[in-house]
Structures are given as C-alpha cells and as structure tokens.
Amino acid sequence: MEIEQLRIGADEQGLLRMAGSIEHVIYANEENGYAICDMGTDTDDLITITGIMPYIAEGDVVTVYGRWVHNPKYGRQFKVEQCEKQLPADRASILRYLSSGSIKGIGPKTAQRIVDEFGDETFDVIENHPDWLSAINGITPKRAQAISEDFKNKAGIRSAMLFFREFFGAAMTVRIYKKWGGNAVETVKKNPYLLCEHIDGIGFERADRMALKLGLERDSNERLCSGILYMLGANAGQNGHVCLPREKLIAGAAKLLEASEERIENAVSILLQERELRAVNFDGKAYLYEANAYEHEKYIARKLRLLDKVCPAMETANIGSFIQKEERESGIQYANQQRQAIFDALENGVMLLTGGPGTGKTTVVRALLHIFDSMEFKTALCAPTGRAAKRLSESTSCEAKTIHRLLEYSGEEGGAIAFHRDEKNLLDENVIIVDEASMVDNNLMSALLHAVKPGARVIIIGDADQLPSVGAGNVLRDLLDSGVFATVRLTEIFRQAQKSLIVTNAHAINRGEMPRLDVKDNDFFFLPRTSDAEIAATVAQLYKTRLPRTYGELALNGTQVICPSRKGETGTENLNVLLQSALNPAVPGKQEHHYRDQIFREGDRVMQIRNNYEMAWERADGTMGMGIFNGDIGVITRINRAAENLEIDFDDRHVVYAFQMLDELEMAYAVTVHKSQGSEYPIVIIPMGSAAPMLLSRNLFYTAVTRAQVMVILVGREEIVQSMVENNRQSMRYTGLLHWLGDGEI
C-alpha cells in the first residue's frame, strides 16, 4: 500500500496519501459529490473511503488524501479530504470503467464493443473523435455525441478538483463545477471575481485572495469592477440598500480596494458603459444601481401603476351591497376602518392594508375571501415564508402558499432565481393577497408582479412598524409613503384584543411608551434580573423547567427565545449552547456530529440561515419540491454517520443535509429578532441584557413582542426596556421606489 505523510493546501495538517482503484461504489450523491466506496490497494487490501468524490465510478484509479477515522457502526474508514482521479490506462481497466455505467449511454455490452474496436485508444476516440463511435452497432451519431459530452464533463471535474484544491474544499469545488461545468477552470482563471458574484459562500475577500495568488494586478479593471459590484450587491444588500449615493460608493470602494478614487471613477465608467451599472439622479443627488436591482425596482413601480389603472371598476352601490351581505352572513358588524379596507380592496387594482396586532387585519382578509368567492374570482393567498403562509392558512381556513411556491420555483438560471410563473406564464388568479409584506424585498416583489396578469387585483398587507426585509429594499414602507395607492391603516384595537397585554403593550411600545411591567396575571410578564449571567440562567430555567411544569406540551414545543443580539451572554450564540445542554443533552445512543464550533445532536432545533433554492425536500404524502429558506426552523431527526449526513423535518418537509452543508444551519433554541420575522410562537422569552446600542431599538422590540401568540416574558433589566422604547432609530435604506412611483410613468 502506498502511504506517505504530506502537507497540502491551506489546512497544513498532516494528511495520509493513498492510491488504488475503486472496486465498489456503496453510495454516491450526485448533487454534492459525497460518496462511500471500497478501494483496492497495491497489496490487495480493501478499505472503505468516504468523502467528496464527485462522479466516482467503479474502475476509477484514484489518489486520495485524508485521515483514518473510526465509525461506531462500520469500523475503520478513511475520510477523504481531497481526491485525484486518473483515467485507467490498460485495456482491462478501461473496459471495467466503461462497464460500470460511469458514462451515460454506455452499458456493459456497449463498453465491450467499444473496447474491442478501439482498445487502448478508447478514451481518445470518445473525447476527440465521437463520430467514430457511430460505426459501432447500436450507437447513433446523436448518442455518440452525448457519450462524448458526458465523458468530457467527467474529465472536467478531475481538472477542477486539481486546480481548486489549493483554494477551496472539495464541497465548494463541486458547487463551482456545477455552475460552469467543463469550463469552470478557464472561466475562473480568466476572472476569479465571478466566484463572489455567482457562488454562495465565496465573498469578495476570498475571491480576491485567489485572484492575487493567480497573479492578477491589484489595480486591474477586473478587480476594481468586481469590487464595486460587490459593494453594490452583497455588501449593500446586507444593509438593505438597493442603490448607493455615488460619492459614498466611490469612497467606500477606494477604501475596500486600496485604490485611488480616480481609478475607481474609471472603473465605474467602464461598468456604466457595459450597462452593468445604472446612474440616476434623485432630487439633484447622483446614485448608482447594479443593473438588475435598477430593473427590478423600476418594474415594481411600473407594474403596480399599470395594475391599478387597468383593473375593471366596480359600481360603488354594488360594493356596498357586497359588504352588507357579508355582514349578514358572517354575523360581524365591521368597524368603519375595516369597511373602508374592504371597500378599497374591491374598488381598486392595488390596495395597501397595514396595522398592528389586534386591529382586525385577518377579519378583513376573511371578508374579502368570501366576497371574491361569491364573485367567482380566483384568489391566491401568499406570504414570504413557510411559517407565515401556514399561519395565514390557519387564520383564514384557506390554502396559503409561500411566494416561491405560488410562482413555482424552478431553480436558478444564469445566477438568478427562476420561476415557472412569470410574464410568459401568468398566474390564473384574479386576486393576489400578499401577507407579511414588510418581509418582501425588491427581488421577490418584482418576481411576483411579473406573474400577475393585467386586470388582477393585488392586496398588500403588513405591519409597517416591524423590521424591514432582510434583503434589499423597503417595499412596504415605500409603497405606504408614496400615497399613490389606496391605503387603510387599522388603528382601533378591538375589545377582545384589549384584554391582552401583548397587544396593548405592543401598541404602547410603538407609540414610544413604556409597556406595563407590573401585571402578574395576564399574558405579558417581566422578571427582573441584574446581571447578564443571571438573565441567561433564568432563560434556561424557564425554558427547561418552569414553563413546562405549568403549561406542559404548549411550553415544550411552543417556546422560542428571541434576542436582540447574537453576541454576549444574552445573545443567541451563548444561549443556544446553554439551552442545548439543558434541553437536549448528550446521552448514550443519541447521535451527534461536531462541525466547526457547533455540536449538532439528534433532537436539536435548528434554523436554515441562508436561502438554498437547490435543496430538495419531500413530504410524508410523497410530494417533492425544492428550496429551504432563510429562517426556516426544523428538528434533527437522524444523524447518519456512515452516510455523513443528517435528516431534518421542517414542519412537513423532510430534508437531508450532507455534513459539508452544515454551515447553512445553526441552533434555533434562541434566534435573533430578524430571524423571527414572519413567524409566531405560543410563548416568547426576550432577554433584556447588554447589546450594541444600535440593536436596542423600538421597532426591533416591537417586532419581538408581536411574535407571541399566548405569552411574552421579558427577563432582565428595566433600563434596557426603557432604552429600547426610547430609541426610535430607523435603519437608513437607500431605495428609489418612491421616486419611480412619483414620476407617473407606466
């Protein structure tokens, strides 16, 4: 057996090198390249190897680098960190390789015919002279071409694994290869900065290090242009900006790229000329947009104005009779604001409805659903997240879908999200009702509107006082501030809701008033604690013991800790460690997996922290789909160490994660307020401890409180409560939607 100690890549840890041929492929995942194989060695030893080995096949000659590990069930295995494949060289090995089914279109019999005909030259013929294959019985010219293409794709991954191993792990290399296929190496060599634009998980800094190592000049136009687009895209998007003031972008890019502002201005000119940037003036001030962001924002304004203009008008008397009939049949006497909301939704092509908890938004939606149904209108209910859609379904007794599902998400094309429903395949519905619209960013709103047919009504509902969307834009706030569309703000708190301190305290917070903290027999409680350590300990005690003792199953499955901050003793990072230890400790027989600084354990509550549009899921009824999104919460049901994956149930969706994908997950016993948006939980615990001043804000506090359905418990210091109520700091977002809505163009 050929074994030697090596130091390779950035890991700089001793790795064993082993060479042999693949005797049997036990398991292979084409999506992420993970495989389990038996490998034969020079001494006829058979060992089990596991790891990222894309397109591995029986007969492959491989050199692998890694370490010996002990699997509790399967014993000693070799865990592969890197894998190099060489094509078989002799006639017998070539036949075995082709007979394995590695190349699509070639089975054992066809493989025998090809090798009999071309012998040791078989691979050269397949790659460079595919037309020669059609001389073999059963191979048409079209099939010969397909065989050659698949062979070249398999060869491409070999070169990609060799080239990228210095910069990225095997899992990331598979992502890169799936994006550009056989052209991956040449594409990235030409412009490494494409990586940060198209590959999730590779930021500008990482692509920059690679580019400089490959010899690109620090002041090259490729580097400067990519850095500018990065600032407008990923960097600005993290702060919600759709565009940036020109001088702010120039100064920021010059600092990031360590280049003169003159060189940055020159790069901006190149990008403008190539139409990758767009320049506009709002109120005499110059702004710069990335091209797609510019088109999305203009389209939102243009389409909404069009929908509002072309929607068929209804007679005022008819609208009044519909409302009266609904009141009789439902037994509900609508308040004036509710009647106005129903009236405006029936009269206009676009209508906005906003209001805080307990003001009757759901009552309005139910009334509209009944009325539109009586008019034989097809209505679609949708929301930006799965949890928000589920809650909307439960409150209206009608099916609600995520916006992605409504639009029939179909993957990615050219680095952009693609949907089956768009301007070429419009939605059938006459009415589109969008709930939790404060969470909808520019890109998603643009995609939705592309699929809405002219003449349909769009009703946009949300609480404008909650936090804005995670993605770029401030759609709901901009639409409300524009004054262009019919808008109803529900302000009256109804009698039943007035009994809830959650509701009345939420409205008090929103007005800048202190919530009632002295009531002991309602649904809003304050437990004073002095130090952050005491706060954290009390939160863990509440979650583990005190709440379950009193409220049973409701507390066990319905409690959520929501924190202003990730950092500190009362932040999500520390609390998740404490809560995992308290609620789901390590016990014999319960599988766990250590990944970086986290321990994932069967039974853990986890959250997806970025949109993954390619993640496959399956429901118990056999329904399958794609996409797990930022903020989705699930429970780890199984950790399979042999297959190196774990299984998670996200409500009714079952998903399998390879261990290499665990950077997309984090513990969810405690979540940030931003991550809780669009969700509701029976019991919410909010630690009121130390945090950065910018996070101790009124709208963040208000958003956290309004996530609770049954009970809110504040744990901590009253001065923190006071500071959050008094801090009405609103995050500044650079957007142009107000301008586009105001220019009157359609």
mmCIF file with all atom_site columns, C-alpha atoms in Angstrom, residues 200-287:
data_model
loop_
_atom_site.group_PDB
_atom_site.id
_atom_site.type_symbol
_atom_site.label_atom_id
_atom_site.label_alt_id
_atom_site.label_comp_id
_atom_site.label_asym_id
_atom_site.label_entity_id
_atom_site.label_seq_id
_atom_site.pdbx_PDB_ins_code
_atom_site.Cartn_x
_atom_site.Cartn_y
_atom_site.Cartn_z
_atom_site.occupancy
_atom_site.B_iso_or_equiv
_atom_site.pdbx_formal_charge
_atom_site.auth_seq_id
_atom_site.auth_comp_id
_atom_site.auth_asym_id
_atom_site.auth_atom_id
_atom_site.pdbx_PDB_model_num
ATOM 1  C CA . ASP A 1 200 ? -22.882 31.283 -2.495  1.00 0.00 ? 200 ASP A CA 1
ATOM 2  C CA . GLY A 1 201 ? -20.332 31.135 0.314   1.00 0.00 ? 201 GLY A CA 1
ATOM 3  C CA . ILE A 1 202 ? -17.496 32.833 -1.580  1.00 0.00 ? 202 ILE A CA 1
ATOM 4  C CA . GLY A 1 203 ? -17.256 36.508 -0.723  1.00 0.00 ? 203 GLY A CA 1
ATOM 5  C CA . PHE A 1 204 ? -15.192 39.184 -2.413  1.00 0.00 ? 204 PHE A CA 1
ATOM 6  C CA . GLU A 1 205 ? -12.308 38.862 0.038   1.00 0.00 ? 205 GLU A CA 1
ATOM 7  C CA . ARG A 1 206 ? -11.938 35.152 -0.646  1.00 0.00 ? 206 ARG A CA 1
ATOM 8  C CA . ALA A 1 207 ? -12.116 35.588 -4.421  1.00 0.00 ? 207 ALA A CA 1
ATOM 9  C CA . ASP A 1 208 ? -9.664  38.486 -4.097  1.00 0.00 ? 208 ASP A CA 1
ATOM 10 C CA . ARG A 1 209 ? -7.079  36.348 -2.315  1.00 0.00 ? 209 ARG A CA 1
ATOM 11 C CA . MET A 1 210 ? -7.348  33.761 -5.057  1.00 0.00 ? 210 MET A CA 1
ATOM 12 C CA . ALA A 1 211 ? -7.053  36.362 -7.820  1.00 0.00 ? 211 ALA A CA 1
ATOM 13 C CA . LEU A 1 212 ? -3.946  37.925 -6.322  1.00 0.00 ? 212 LEU A CA 1
ATOM 14 C CA . LYS A 1 213 ? -2.361  34.486 -5.895  1.00 0.00 ? 213 LYS A CA 1
ATOM 15 C CA . LEU A 1 214 ? -3.079  33.793 -9.566  1.00 0.00 ? 214 LEU A CA 1
ATOM 16 C CA . GLY A 1 215 ? -1.179  36.942 -10.461 1.00 0.00 ? 215 GLY A CA 1
ATOM 17 C CA . LEU A 1 216 ? -3.930  39.473 -11.221 1.00 0.00 ? 216 LEU A CA 1
ATOM 18 C CA . GLU A 1 217 ? -2.808  43.047 -10.584 1.00 0.00 ? 217 GLU A CA 1
ATOM 19 C CA . ARG A 1 218 ? -4.296  44.872 -7.600  1.00 0.00 ? 218 ARG A CA 1
ATOM 20 C CA . ASP A 1 219 ? -5.358  47.767 -9.803  1.00 0.00 ? 219 ASP A CA 1
ATOM 21 C CA . SER A 1 220 ? -6.658  45.643 -12.683 1.00 0.00 ? 220 SER A CA 1
ATOM 22 C CA . ASN A 1 221 ? -10.021 46.722 -14.074 1.00 0.00 ? 221 ASN A CA 1
ATOM 23 C CA . GLU A 1 222 ? -11.393 43.224 -13.395 1.00 0.00 ? 222 GLU A CA 1
ATOM 24 C CA . ARG A 1 223 ? -10.606 43.580 -9.695  1.00 0.00 ? 223 ARG A CA 1
ATOM 25 C CA . LEU A 1 224 ? -11.869 47.136 -9.350  1.00 0.00 ? 224 LEU A CA 1
ATOM 26 C CA . CYS A 1 225 ? -15.077 46.490 -11.277 1.00 0.00 ? 225 CYS A CA 1
ATOM 27 C CA . SER A 1 226 ? -15.822 43.353 -9.298  1.00 0.00 ? 226 SER A CA 1
ATOM 28 C CA . GLY A 1 227 ? -15.194 45.150 -6.003  1.00 0.00 ? 227 GLY A CA 1
ATOM 29 C CA . ILE A 1 228 ? -17.608 47.927 -6.983  1.00 0.00 ? 228 ILE A CA 1
ATOM 30 C CA . LEU A 1 229 ? -20.323 45.424 -7.927  1.00 0.00 ? 229 LEU A CA 1
ATOM 31 C CA . TYR A 1 230 ? -19.667 43.606 -4.655  1.00 0.00 ? 230 TYR A CA 1
ATOM 32 C CA . MET A 1 231 ? -20.238 46.787 -2.670  1.00 0.00 ? 231 MET A CA 1
ATOM 33 C CA . LEU A 1 232 ? -23.496 47.443 -4.512  1.00 0.00 ? 232 LEU A CA 1
ATOM 34 C CA . GLY A 1 233 ? -24.655 43.846 -4.355  1.00 0.00 ? 233 GLY A CA 1
ATOM 35 C CA . ALA A 1 234 ? -23.712 41.676 -1.400  1.00 0.00 ? 234 ALA A CA 1
ATOM 36 C CA . ASN A 1 235 ? -22.344 44.452 0.804   1.00 0.00 ? 235 ASN A CA 1
ATOM 37 C CA . ALA A 1 236 ? -25.148 46.987 0.215   1.00 0.00 ? 236 ALA A CA 1
ATOM 38 C CA . GLY A 1 237 ? -27.754 44.223 0.238   1.00 0.00 ? 237 GLY A CA 1
ATOM 39 C CA . GLN A 1 238 ? -26.732 43.224 3.766   1.00 0.00 ? 238 GLN A CA 1
ATOM 40 C CA . ASN A 1 239 ? -27.830 46.676 4.883   1.00 0.00 ? 239 ASN A CA 1
ATOM 41 C CA . GLY A 1 240 ? -30.959 46.714 2.737   1.00 0.00 ? 240 GLY A CA 1
ATOM 42 C CA . HIS A 1 241 ? -29.728 49.249 0.197   1.00 0.00 ? 241 HIS A CA 1
ATOM 43 C CA . VAL A 1 242 ? -30.905 48.984 -3.405  1.00 0.00 ? 242 VAL A CA 1
ATOM 44 C CA . CYS A 1 243 ? -28.593 51.745 -4.621  1.00 0.00 ? 243 CYS A CA 1
ATOM 45 C CA . LEU A 1 244 ? -25.890 53.948 -3.118  1.00 0.00 ? 244 LEU A CA 1
ATOM 46 C CA . PRO A 1 245 ? -25.022 57.634 -3.441  1.00 0.00 ? 245 PRO A CA 1
ATOM 47 C CA . ARG A 1 246 ? -22.260 57.896 -5.999  1.00 0.00 ? 246 ARG A CA 1
ATOM 48 C CA . GLU A 1 247 ? -19.788 59.635 -3.702  1.00 0.00 ? 247 GLU A CA 1
ATOM 49 C CA . LYS A 1 248 ? -20.437 57.077 -0.929  1.00 0.00 ? 248 LYS A CA 1
ATOM 50 C CA . LEU A 1 249 ? -19.800 54.189 -3.314  1.00 0.00 ? 249 LEU A CA 1
ATOM 51 C CA . ILE A 1 250 ? -16.635 55.757 -4.736  1.00 0.00 ? 250 ILE A CA 1
ATOM 52 C CA . ALA A 1 251 ? -15.178 56.440 -1.294  1.00 0.00 ? 251 ALA A CA 1
ATOM 53 C CA . GLY A 1 252 ? -16.147 53.004 0.059   1.00 0.00 ? 252 GLY A CA 1
ATOM 54 C CA . ALA A 1 253 ? -14.760 51.132 -2.941  1.00 0.00 ? 253 ALA A CA 1
ATOM 55 C CA . ALA A 1 254 ? -11.495 53.089 -2.816  1.00 0.00 ? 254 ALA A CA 1
ATOM 56 C CA . LYS A 1 255 ? -11.058 52.071 0.835   1.00 0.00 ? 255 LYS A CA 1
ATOM 57 C CA . LEU A 1 256 ? -12.031 48.426 0.266   1.00 0.00 ? 256 LEU A CA 1
ATOM 58 C CA . LEU A 1 257 ? -9.827  48.008 -2.794  1.00 0.00 ? 257 LEU A CA 1
ATOM 59 C CA . GLU A 1 258 ? -6.970  50.242 -1.609  1.00 0.00 ? 258 GLU A CA 1
ATOM 60 C CA . ALA A 1 259 ? -7.133  52.191 -4.849  1.00 0.00 ? 259 ALA A CA 1
ATOM 61 C CA . SER A 1 260 ? -7.339  55.869 -5.711  1.00 0.00 ? 260 SER A CA 1
ATOM 62 C CA . GLU A 1 261 ? -10.768 57.421 -6.218  1.00 0.00 ? 261 GLU A CA 1
ATOM 63 C CA . GLU A 1 262 ? -9.638  58.314 -9.729  1.00 0.00 ? 262 GLU A CA 1
ATOM 64 C CA . ARG A 1 263 ? -9.111  54.623 -10.550 1.00 0.00 ? 263 ARG A CA 1
ATOM 65 C CA . ILE A 1 264 ? -12.496 53.782 -9.016  1.00 0.00 ? 264 ILE A CA 1
ATOM 66 C CA . GLU A 1 265 ? -14.178 56.502 -11.097 1.00 0.00 ? 265 GLU A CA 1
ATOM 67 C CA . ASN A 1 266 ? -12.586 54.993 -14.189 1.00 0.00 ? 266 ASN A CA 1
ATOM 68 C CA . ALA A 1 267 ? -13.911 51.529 -13.264 1.00 0.00 ? 267 ALA A CA 1
ATOM 69 C CA . VAL A 1 268 ? -17.383 52.992 -12.679 1.00 0.00 ? 268 VAL A CA 1
ATOM 70 C CA . SER A 1 269 ? -17.254 54.493 -16.164 1.00 0.00 ? 269 SER A CA 1
ATOM 71 C CA . ILE A 1 270 ? -16.421 51.067 -17.608 1.00 0.00 ? 270 ILE A CA 1
ATOM 72 C CA . LEU A 1 271 ? -19.327 49.469 -15.750 1.00 0.00 ? 271 LEU A CA 1
ATOM 73 C CA . LEU A 1 272 ? -21.717 52.197 -16.888 1.00 0.00 ? 272 LEU A CA 1
ATOM 74 C CA . GLN A 1 273 ? -20.573 51.759 -20.474 1.00 0.00 ? 273 GLN A CA 1
ATOM 75 C CA . GLU A 1 274 ? -21.098 47.991 -20.221 1.00 0.00 ? 274 GLU A CA 1
ATOM 76 C CA . ARG A 1 275 ? -24.552 48.607 -18.680 1.00 0.00 ? 275 ARG A CA 1
ATOM 77 C CA . GLU A 1 276 ? -23.655 46.691 -15.515 1.00 0.00 ? 276 GLU A CA 1
ATOM 78 C CA . LEU A 1 277 ? -24.259 49.884 -13.531 1.00 0.00 ? 277 LEU A CA 1
ATOM 79 C CA . ARG A 1 278 ? -27.022 52.450 -13.937 1.00 0.00 ? 278 ARG A CA 1
ATOM 80 C CA . ALA A 1 279 ? -26.729 56.088 -12.865 1.00 0.00 ? 279 ALA A CA 1
ATOM 81 C CA . VAL A 1 280 ? -29.739 58.136 -11.754 1.00 0.00 ? 280 VAL A CA 1
ATOM 82 C CA . ASN A 1 281 ? -30.411 61.469 -10.077 1.00 0.00 ? 281 ASN A CA 1
ATOM 83 C CA . PHE A 1 282 ? -32.929 61.776 -7.260  1.00 0.00 ? 282 PHE A CA 1
ATOM 84 C CA . ASP A 1 283 ? -33.582 65.338 -6.107  1.00 0.00 ? 283 ASP A CA 1
ATOM 85 C CA . GLY A 1 284 ? -30.303 66.524 -7.583  1.00 0.00 ? 284 GLY A CA 1
ATOM 86 C CA . LYS A 1 285 ? -28.208 63.776 -5.983  1.00 0.00 ? 285 LYS A CA 1
ATOM 87 C CA . ALA A 1 286 ? -26.369 61.109 -8.018  1.00 0.00 ? 286 ALA A CA 1
ATOM 88 C CA . TYR A 1 287 ? -26.967 57.425 -7.223  1.00 0.00 ? 287 TYR A CA 1
#
